[in-house]
Coordinates of C-alpha atoms and ligand atoms in Angstrom, one line a residue:
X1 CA 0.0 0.0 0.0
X2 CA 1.4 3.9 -0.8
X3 CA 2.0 6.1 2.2
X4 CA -0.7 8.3 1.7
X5 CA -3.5 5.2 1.8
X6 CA -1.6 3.7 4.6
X7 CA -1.9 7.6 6.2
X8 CA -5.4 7.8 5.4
X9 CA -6.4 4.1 7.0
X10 CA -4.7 5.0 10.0
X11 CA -6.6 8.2 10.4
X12 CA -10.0 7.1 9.8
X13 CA -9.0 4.3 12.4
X14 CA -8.3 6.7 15.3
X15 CA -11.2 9.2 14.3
X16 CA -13.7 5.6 14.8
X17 CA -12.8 5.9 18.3
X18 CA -13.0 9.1 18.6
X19 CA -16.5 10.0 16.9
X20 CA -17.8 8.0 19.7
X21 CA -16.5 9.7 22.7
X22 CA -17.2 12.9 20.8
X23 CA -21.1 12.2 20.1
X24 CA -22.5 13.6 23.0
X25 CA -20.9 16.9 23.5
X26 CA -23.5 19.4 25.1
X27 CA -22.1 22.6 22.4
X28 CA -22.3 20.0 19.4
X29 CA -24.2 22.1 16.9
X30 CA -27.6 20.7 15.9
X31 CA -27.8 22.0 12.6
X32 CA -24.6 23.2 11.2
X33 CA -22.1 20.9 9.7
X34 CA -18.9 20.5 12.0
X35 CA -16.6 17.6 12.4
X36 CA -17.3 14.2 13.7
X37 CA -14.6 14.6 16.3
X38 CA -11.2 16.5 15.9
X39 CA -10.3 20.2 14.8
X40 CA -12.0 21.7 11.6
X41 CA -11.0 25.1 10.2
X42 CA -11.2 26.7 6.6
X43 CA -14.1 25.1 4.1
X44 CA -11.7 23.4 1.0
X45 CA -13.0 22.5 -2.4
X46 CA -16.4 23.5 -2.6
X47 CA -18.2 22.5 -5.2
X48 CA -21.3 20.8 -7.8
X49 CA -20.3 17.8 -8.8
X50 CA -22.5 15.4 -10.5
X51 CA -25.2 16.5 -8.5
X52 CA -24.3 16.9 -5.3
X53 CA -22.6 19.5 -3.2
X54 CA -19.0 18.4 -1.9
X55 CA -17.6 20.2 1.1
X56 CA -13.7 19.4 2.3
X57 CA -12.4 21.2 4.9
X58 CA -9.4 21.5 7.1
X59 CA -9.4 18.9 9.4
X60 CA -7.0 17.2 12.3
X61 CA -8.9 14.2 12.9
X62 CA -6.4 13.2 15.6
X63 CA -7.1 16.1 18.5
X64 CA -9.5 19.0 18.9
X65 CA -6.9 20.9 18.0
X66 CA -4.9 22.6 14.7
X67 CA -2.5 20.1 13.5
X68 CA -0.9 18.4 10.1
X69 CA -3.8 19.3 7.7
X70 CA -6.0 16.7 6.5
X71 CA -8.6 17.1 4.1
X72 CA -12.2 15.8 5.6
X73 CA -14.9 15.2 2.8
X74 CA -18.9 15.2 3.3
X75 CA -21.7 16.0 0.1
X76 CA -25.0 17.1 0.7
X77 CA -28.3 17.4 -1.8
X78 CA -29.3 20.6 -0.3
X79 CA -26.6 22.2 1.7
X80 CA -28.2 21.5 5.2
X81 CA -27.9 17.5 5.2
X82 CA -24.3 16.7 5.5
X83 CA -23.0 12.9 4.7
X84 CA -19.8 12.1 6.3
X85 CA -17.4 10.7 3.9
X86 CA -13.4 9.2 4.2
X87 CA -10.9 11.6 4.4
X88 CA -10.0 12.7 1.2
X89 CA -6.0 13.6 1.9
X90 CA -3.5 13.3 4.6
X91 CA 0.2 14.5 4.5
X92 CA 2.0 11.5 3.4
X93 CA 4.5 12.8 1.1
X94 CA 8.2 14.8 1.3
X95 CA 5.8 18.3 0.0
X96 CA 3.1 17.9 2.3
X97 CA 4.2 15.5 5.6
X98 CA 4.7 18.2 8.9
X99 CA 3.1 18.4 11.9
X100 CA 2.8 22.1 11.5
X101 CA 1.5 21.8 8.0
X102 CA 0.3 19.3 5.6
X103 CA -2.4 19.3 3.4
X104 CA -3.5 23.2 3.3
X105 CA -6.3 24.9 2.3
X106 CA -7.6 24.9 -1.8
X107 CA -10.1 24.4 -4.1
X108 CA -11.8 21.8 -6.6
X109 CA -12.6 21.4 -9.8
X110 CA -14.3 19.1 -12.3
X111 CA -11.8 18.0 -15.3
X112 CA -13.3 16.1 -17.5
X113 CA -15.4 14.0 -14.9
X114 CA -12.6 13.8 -12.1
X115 CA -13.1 15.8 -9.5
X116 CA -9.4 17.4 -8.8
X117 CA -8.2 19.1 -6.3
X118 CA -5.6 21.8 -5.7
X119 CA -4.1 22.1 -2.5
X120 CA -0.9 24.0 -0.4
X121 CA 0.9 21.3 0.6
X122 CA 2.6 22.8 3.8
X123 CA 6.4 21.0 4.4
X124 CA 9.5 22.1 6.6
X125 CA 12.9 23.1 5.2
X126 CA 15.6 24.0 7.8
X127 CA 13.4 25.0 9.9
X128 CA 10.8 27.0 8.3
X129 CA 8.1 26.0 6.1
X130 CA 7.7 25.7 2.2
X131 CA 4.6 26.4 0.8
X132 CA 4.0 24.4 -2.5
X133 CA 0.8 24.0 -4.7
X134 CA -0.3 20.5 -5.8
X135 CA -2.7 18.5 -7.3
X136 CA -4.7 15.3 -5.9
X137 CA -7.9 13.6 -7.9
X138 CA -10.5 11.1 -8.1
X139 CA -12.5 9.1 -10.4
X140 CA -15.2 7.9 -7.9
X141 CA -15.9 11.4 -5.8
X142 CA -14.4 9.5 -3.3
X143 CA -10.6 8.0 -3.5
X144 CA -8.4 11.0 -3.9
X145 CA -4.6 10.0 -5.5
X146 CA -1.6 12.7 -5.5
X147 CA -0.3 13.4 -8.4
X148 CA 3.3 12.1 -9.0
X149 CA 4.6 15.0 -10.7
X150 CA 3.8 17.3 -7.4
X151 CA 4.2 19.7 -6.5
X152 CA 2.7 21.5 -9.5
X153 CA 3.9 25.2 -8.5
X154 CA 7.0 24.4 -6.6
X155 CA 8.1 28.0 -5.8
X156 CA 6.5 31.3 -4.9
X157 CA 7.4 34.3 -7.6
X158 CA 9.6 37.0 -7.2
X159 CA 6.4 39.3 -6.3
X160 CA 5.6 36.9 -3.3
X161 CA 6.8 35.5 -0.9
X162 CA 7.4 32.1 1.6
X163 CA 3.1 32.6 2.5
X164 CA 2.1 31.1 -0.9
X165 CA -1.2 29.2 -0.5
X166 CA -5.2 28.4 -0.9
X167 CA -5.0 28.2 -5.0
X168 CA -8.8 28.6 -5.7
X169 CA -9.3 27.8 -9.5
X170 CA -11.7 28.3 -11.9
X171 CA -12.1 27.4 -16.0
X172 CA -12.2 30.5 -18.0
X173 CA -12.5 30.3 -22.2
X174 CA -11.0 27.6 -21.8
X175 CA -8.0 28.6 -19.6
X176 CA -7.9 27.1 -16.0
X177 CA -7.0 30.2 -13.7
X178 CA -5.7 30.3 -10.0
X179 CA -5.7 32.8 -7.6
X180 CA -3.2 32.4 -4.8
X181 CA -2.8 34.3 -1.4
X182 CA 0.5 35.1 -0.6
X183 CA 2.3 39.1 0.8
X184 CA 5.4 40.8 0.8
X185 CA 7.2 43.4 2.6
X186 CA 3.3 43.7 4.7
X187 CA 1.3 43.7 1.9
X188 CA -0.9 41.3 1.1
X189 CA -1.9 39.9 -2.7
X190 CA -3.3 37.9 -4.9
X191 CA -1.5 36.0 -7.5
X192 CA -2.5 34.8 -10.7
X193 CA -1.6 31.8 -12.5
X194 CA -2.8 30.5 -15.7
X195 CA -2.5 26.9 -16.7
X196 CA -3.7 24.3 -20.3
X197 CA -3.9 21.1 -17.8
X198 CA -3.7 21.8 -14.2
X199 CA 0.1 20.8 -14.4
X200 CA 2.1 23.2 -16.0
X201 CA 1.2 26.8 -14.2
X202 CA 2.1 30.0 -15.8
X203 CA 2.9 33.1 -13.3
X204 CA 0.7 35.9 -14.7
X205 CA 1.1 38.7 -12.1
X206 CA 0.0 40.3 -8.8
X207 CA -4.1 40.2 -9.8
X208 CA -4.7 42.8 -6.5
X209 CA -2.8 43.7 -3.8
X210 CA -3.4 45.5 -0.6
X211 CA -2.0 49.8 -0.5
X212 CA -1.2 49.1 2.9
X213 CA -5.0 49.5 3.8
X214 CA -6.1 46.0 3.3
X215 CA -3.8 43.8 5.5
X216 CA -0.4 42.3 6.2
X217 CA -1.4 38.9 4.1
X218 CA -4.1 37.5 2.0
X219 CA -4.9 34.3 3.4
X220 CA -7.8 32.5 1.2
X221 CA -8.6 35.0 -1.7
X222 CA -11.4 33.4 -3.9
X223 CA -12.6 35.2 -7.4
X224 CA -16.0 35.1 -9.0
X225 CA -18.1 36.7 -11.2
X226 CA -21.4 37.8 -10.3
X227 CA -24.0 40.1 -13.2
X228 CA -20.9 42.1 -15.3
X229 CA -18.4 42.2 -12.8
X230 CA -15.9 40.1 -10.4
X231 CA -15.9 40.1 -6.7
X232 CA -12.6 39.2 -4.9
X233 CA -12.6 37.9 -1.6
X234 CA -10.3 37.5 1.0
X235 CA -9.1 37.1 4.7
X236 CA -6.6 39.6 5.2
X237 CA -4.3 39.4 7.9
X238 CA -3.6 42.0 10.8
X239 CA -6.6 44.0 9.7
X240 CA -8.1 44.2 13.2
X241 CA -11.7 43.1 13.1
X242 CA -12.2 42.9 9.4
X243 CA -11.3 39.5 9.1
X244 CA -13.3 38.7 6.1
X245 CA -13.4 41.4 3.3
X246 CA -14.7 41.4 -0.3
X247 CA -13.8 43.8 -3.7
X248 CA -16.3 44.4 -6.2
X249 CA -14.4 45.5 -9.6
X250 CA -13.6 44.2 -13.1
X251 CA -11.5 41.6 -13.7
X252 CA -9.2 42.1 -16.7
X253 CA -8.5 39.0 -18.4
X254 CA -5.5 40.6 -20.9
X255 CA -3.7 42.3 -18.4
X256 CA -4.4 39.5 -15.5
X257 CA -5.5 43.0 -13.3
X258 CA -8.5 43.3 -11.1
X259 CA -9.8 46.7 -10.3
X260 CA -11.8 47.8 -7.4
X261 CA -14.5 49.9 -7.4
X262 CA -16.2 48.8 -4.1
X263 CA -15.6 47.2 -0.7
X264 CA -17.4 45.9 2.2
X265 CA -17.8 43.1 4.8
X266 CA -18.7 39.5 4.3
X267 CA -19.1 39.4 8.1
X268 CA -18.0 41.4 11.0
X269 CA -18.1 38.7 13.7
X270 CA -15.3 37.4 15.4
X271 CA -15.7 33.8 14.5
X272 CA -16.3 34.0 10.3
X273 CA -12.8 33.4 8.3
X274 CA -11.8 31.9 5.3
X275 CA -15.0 31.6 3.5
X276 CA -15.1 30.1 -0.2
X277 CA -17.8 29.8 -2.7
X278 CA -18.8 27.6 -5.1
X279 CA -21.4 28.7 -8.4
X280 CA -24.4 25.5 -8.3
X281 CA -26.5 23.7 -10.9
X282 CA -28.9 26.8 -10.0
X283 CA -26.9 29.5 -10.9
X284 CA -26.6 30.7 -7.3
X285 CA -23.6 31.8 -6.0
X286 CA -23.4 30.2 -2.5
X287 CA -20.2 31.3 0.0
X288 CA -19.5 29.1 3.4
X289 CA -17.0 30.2 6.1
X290 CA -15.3 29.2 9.3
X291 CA -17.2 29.3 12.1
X292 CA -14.3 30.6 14.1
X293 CA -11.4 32.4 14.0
X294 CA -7.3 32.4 15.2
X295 CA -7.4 35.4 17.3
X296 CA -9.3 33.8 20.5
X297 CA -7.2 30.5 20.3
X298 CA -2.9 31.1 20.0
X299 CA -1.3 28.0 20.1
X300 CA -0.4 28.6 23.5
X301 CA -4.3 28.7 24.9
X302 CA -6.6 25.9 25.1
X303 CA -8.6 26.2 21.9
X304 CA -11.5 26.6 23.7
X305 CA -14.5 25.1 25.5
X306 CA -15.7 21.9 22.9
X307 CA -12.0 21.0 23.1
X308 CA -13.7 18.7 26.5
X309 CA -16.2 17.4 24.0
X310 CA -13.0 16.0 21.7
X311 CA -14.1 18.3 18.9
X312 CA -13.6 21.9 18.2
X313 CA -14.8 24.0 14.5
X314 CA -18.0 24.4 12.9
X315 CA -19.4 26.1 9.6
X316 CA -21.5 28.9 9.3
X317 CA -24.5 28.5 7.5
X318 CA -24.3 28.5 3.5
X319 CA -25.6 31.9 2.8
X320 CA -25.9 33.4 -0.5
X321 CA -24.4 36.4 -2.2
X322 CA -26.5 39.1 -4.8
X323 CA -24.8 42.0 -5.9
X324 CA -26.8 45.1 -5.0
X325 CA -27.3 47.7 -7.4
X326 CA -24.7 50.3 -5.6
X327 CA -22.1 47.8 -5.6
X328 CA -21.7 46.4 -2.3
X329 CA -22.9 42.5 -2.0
X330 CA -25.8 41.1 0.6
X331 CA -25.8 37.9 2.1
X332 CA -28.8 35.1 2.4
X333 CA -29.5 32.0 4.4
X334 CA -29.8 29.8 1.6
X335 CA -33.0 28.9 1.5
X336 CA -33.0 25.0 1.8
X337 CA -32.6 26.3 5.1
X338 CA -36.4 26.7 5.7
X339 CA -36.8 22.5 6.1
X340 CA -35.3 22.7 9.3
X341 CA -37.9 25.0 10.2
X342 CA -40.6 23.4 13.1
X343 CA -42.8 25.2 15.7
X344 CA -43.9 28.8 14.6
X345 CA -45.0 32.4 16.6
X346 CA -45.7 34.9 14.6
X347 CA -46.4 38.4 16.3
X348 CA -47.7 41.4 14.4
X349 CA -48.1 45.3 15.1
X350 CA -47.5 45.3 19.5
X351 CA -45.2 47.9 21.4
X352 CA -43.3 46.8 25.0
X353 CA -40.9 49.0 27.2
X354 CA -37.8 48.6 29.4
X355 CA -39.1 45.9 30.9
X356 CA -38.6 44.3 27.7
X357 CA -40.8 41.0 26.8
X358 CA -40.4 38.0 26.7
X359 CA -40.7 34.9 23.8
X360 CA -40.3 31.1 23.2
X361 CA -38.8 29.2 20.4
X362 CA -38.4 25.4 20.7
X363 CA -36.1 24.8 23.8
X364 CA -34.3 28.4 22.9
X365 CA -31.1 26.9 21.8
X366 CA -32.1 26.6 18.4
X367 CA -33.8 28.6 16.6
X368 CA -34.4 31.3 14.2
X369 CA -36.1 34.9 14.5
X370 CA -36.5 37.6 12.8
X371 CA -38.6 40.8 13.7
X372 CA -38.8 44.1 11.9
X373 CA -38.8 46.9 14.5
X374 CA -41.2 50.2 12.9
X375 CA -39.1 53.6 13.3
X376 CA -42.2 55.9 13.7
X377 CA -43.5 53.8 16.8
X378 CA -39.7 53.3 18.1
X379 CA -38.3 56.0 20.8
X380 CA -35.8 53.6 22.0
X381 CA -32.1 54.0 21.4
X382 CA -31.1 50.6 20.9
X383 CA -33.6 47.9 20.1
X384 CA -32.8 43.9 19.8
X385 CA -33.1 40.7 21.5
X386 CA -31.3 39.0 24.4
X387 CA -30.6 35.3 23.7
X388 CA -30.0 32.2 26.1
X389 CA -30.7 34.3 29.1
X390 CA -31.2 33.4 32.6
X391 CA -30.4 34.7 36.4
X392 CA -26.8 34.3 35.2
X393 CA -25.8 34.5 31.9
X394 CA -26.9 36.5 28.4
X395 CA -26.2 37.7 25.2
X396 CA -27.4 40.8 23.7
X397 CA -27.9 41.5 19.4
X398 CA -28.8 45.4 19.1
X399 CA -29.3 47.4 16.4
X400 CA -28.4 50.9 18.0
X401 CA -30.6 53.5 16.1
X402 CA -28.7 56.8 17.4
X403 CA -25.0 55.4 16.2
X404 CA -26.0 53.4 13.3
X405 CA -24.7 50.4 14.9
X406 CA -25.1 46.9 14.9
X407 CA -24.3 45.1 18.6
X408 CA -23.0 41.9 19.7
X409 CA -22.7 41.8 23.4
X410 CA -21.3 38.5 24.6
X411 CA -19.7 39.9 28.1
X412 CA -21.7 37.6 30.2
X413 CA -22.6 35.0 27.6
X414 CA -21.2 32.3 29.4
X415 CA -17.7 30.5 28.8
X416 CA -15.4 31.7 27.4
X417 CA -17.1 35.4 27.3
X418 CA -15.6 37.8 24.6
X419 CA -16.6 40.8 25.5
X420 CA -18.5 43.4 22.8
X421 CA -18.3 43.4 18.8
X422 CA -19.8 46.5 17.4
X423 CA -19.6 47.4 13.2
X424 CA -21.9 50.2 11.5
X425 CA -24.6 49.9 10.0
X426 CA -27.3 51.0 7.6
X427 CA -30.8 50.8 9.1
X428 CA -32.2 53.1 7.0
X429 CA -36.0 53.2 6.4
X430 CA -38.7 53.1 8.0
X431 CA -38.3 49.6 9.2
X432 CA -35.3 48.0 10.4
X433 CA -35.2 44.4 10.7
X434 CA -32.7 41.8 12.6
X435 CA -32.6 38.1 12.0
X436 CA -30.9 36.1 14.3
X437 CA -29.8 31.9 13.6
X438 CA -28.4 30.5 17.0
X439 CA -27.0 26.8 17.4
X440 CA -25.9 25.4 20.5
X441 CA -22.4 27.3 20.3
X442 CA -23.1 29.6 17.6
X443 CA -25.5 33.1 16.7
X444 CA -25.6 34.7 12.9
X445 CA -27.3 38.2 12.6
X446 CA -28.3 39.7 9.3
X447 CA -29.5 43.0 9.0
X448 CA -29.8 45.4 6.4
X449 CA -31.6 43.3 3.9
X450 CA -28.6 40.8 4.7
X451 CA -25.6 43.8 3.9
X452 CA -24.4 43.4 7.2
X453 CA -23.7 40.4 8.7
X454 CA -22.3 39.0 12.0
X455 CA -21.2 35.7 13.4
X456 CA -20.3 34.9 17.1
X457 CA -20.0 31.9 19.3
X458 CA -21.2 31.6 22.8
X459 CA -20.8 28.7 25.1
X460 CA -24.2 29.1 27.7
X461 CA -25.1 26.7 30.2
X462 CA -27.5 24.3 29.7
X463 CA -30.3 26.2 31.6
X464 CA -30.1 29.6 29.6
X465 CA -32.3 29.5 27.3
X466 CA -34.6 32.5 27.7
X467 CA -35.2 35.2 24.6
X468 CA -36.6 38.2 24.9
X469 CA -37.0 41.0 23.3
X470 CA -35.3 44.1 24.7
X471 CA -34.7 48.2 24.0
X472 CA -33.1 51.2 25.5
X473 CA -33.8 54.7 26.1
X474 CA -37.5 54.7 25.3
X475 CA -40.3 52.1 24.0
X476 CA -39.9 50.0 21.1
X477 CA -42.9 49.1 18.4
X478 CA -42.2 45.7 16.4
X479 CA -44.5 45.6 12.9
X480 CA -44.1 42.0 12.8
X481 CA -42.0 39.0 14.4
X482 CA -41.6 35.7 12.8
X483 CA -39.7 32.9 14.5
X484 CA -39.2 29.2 14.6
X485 CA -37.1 26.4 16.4
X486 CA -34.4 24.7 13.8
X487 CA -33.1 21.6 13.6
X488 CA -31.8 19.0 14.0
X489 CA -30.0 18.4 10.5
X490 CA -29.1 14.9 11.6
Ligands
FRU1 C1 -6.7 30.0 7.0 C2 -5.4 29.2 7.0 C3 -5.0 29.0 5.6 C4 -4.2 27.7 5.6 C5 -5.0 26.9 6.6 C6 -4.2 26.0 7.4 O1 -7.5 29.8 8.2 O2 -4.4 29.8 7.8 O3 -4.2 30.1 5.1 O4 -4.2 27.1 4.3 O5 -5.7 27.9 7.4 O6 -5.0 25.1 8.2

């Protein structure tokens, strides 16, 4: 047998064990797709293959914890119901075998029926490591081989530098295309390659690059088009809380430029990062992200509360992405969504006051809400909800109406409590509406018609589960309220 089978056997051996010990884990989420035990972290590959929706993601199936990359594999018919399949890659080979690397983050592709993949394969050298890009692929969706002529790009070029990784790559006239994240002398870029086969990779220049205003290094960048122009995505590096940001521009085939014209937010929240899209059968363009981040988990902390449970990493829910007619994008649930949808309350047209008031959504740890607040009726300052409350512990989602802001208080959430996220927002009109998702671990907010966008994780006890509705500095009139329990999707 080759190293990398032998690799692969081993892993799904240890992670038999260790599914079972992880099954019961109180934070587990109930409805989005997570591991089924070890460390996730950046979605890989996405894409429609034959039918089906194919997810790989970052995965160390041997701890909760980051480790040598592997790449997990699960499909879905609808984006919501995840099958668990074998791992698709583990390091194995002299380009991609370290316990500080392995098999990095990429994308996938369909070549002529085989679903390929292109992956960093993450190795050491004297020390440091060397970041190559290579090929792996599969004639059965299932049984992914590494190419023996890897690694395909086996250097960074002279515009980059040793940070050269997540190719995502796409089919153009023709062409096959890569975009690669890499930086240099704290800028970070995107690099274009251009290739016949998938093998042979021609270096065709820095496609974008940060001014010094956009991050230290691109990690993830991801290029689509969407009506008449391209949007670039990426997860810059020290750019404080933008940790996920998109471009909105042209894309210019001949000179292998892209050129801004707009900017914004995929999501402000602390735990969203490396999100990648894929186009589907449809013609949506669907993006999924990390349901976490780096900056609450160095390697020298504990990587957080599931890490007792034996698992630690989750995705955000697929959400889609319209391009708005001033340029900046809004995001969706996806609406397969709605069949996780059970027990209803719908409010219309009532006021309440400090005191606030109070609601119930399955056993208010899963659930979904959404209520439009009216501006004429509305005094109040800030306006919102307050999520897996009790005696003890809450979290607080507030649109605040004087500053234009939208509010994630997570001080007294529980565990592992992270103190306050604030970003602008619109809320123009004469509605403004907030939609919240909330998982065991996790809580999405949307609001501006979905053009601002947050994403948290909380770790409550088991007894918070209250919601209510809550405002400040006057009296708050809600138009209508619409909310139902979720889940589960297993
Ligand atoms: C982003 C990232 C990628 C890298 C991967 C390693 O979260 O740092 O740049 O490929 O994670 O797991």
């Amino acid at each position: 047998m080759d190293e990398h089978r032998a690799r692969l056997e081993r892993a799904e051996r240890f992670l038999d064990e260790a599914k079972k010990a992880a099954a019961e884990g109180r934070y587990r989420q109930r409805w989005h797709f997570m591991p089924q035990a070890g460390w996730m972290n950046d979605p890989n590959g996405l894409i429609f293959f034959k039918g089906e929706y194919h997810l790989f993601y970052q995965f160390n199936p041997y701890a909760p914890v980051w480790g040598a990359m592997h790449w997990g594999h699960a499909t879905s018919p609808d984006l919501v119901h995840w099958n668990h399949l074998p791992i698709a890659l583990a390091p194995s080979e002299p380009y991609d075998d370290f316990e500080r690397g392995g098999c990095f983050s990429g994308s996938a592709v369909d070549d002529g029926g085989r679903l390929t993949l292109i992956y960093t394969g993450t190795a050491e050298s004297g020390g440091s490591s060397v970041q190559t890009q290579c090929l792996a692929s599969s004639g059965n969706g299932i049984d992914f081989w590494k190419y023996s002529g890897n690694p395909v790009i086996g250097h960074f070029p002279a515009d980059g530098s040793a940070d050269f990784r997540d190719p995502k790559v796409w089919k153009h006239d023709g062409s096959w295309y890569a975009v690669i994240g890499s930086s240099q002398d704290g800028r970070g870029k995107a690099l274009l390659y251009r290739s016949a086969d998938l093998k042979a990779w021609e270096y065709r220049g820095v496609l974008a690059q940060s001014d010094g205003d956009l991050g230290t290094m691109w990690e993830c960048p991801d290029i689509f088009p969407i009506g008449d122009k391209y949007v670039l995505m990426f997860s810059p590096m020290g750019l404080g809380d933008r940790k996920t940001v998109y471009l909105v521009g042209d894309l210019d085939y001949g000179t292998g430029k892209f050129h801004r014209e707009t900017m914004g937010e995929v999501d402000w929240g602390c735990e969203y990062y490396a999100p990648q899209t894929l186009a589907d059968g449809s013609g949506r363009r669907i993006v999924l992200g990390w349901q976490n981040g780096w900056d609450w988990m160095p390697w020298w902390r504990d990587f957080g509360p599931t890490r007792e449970e034996g698992w630690c990493g989750s995705l955000a829910m697929p959400r889609t992405v319209e391009l708005e007619g001033d340029g900046r994008l809004a995001f969706s649930p996806a609406k397969e969504l709605e069949s996780l949808r059970g027990n209803r309350l719908h409010l219309e047209d009532f006021s309440y006051g400090a005191s606030g008031r109070e609601l119930e959504a399955g056993d208010g740890k899963s659930f979904e809400l959404e209520v439009e607040f009216d501006r004429s009726g509305t005094t109040a300052e800030t306006v919102g909800l307050m999520l897996r409350c009790s005696e003890k512990h809450r979290t607080l989602v507030l649109l605040d109406l004087k500053n234009r802001e939208l509010v994630f208080d997570r001080s007294a959430s529980g565990r592992q409590a992270g103190g306050v996220r604030r970003c602008r927002a619109e809320l123009k009109g004469g509605t403004v509406s907030l939609r919240v998702f909330v998982d065991s671990c996790s809580v999405e907010v949307f609001t501006d018609g979905g053009r601002t966008v947050m994403s948290n994780n909380i770790y409550p006890d088991d007894g918070d589960t209250g919601i209510r509705l809550v405002c400040g500095g006057g009296g708050a009139r809600v138009k209508s309220l619409r909310c139902w329990e979720l889940g589960p999707s297993r």
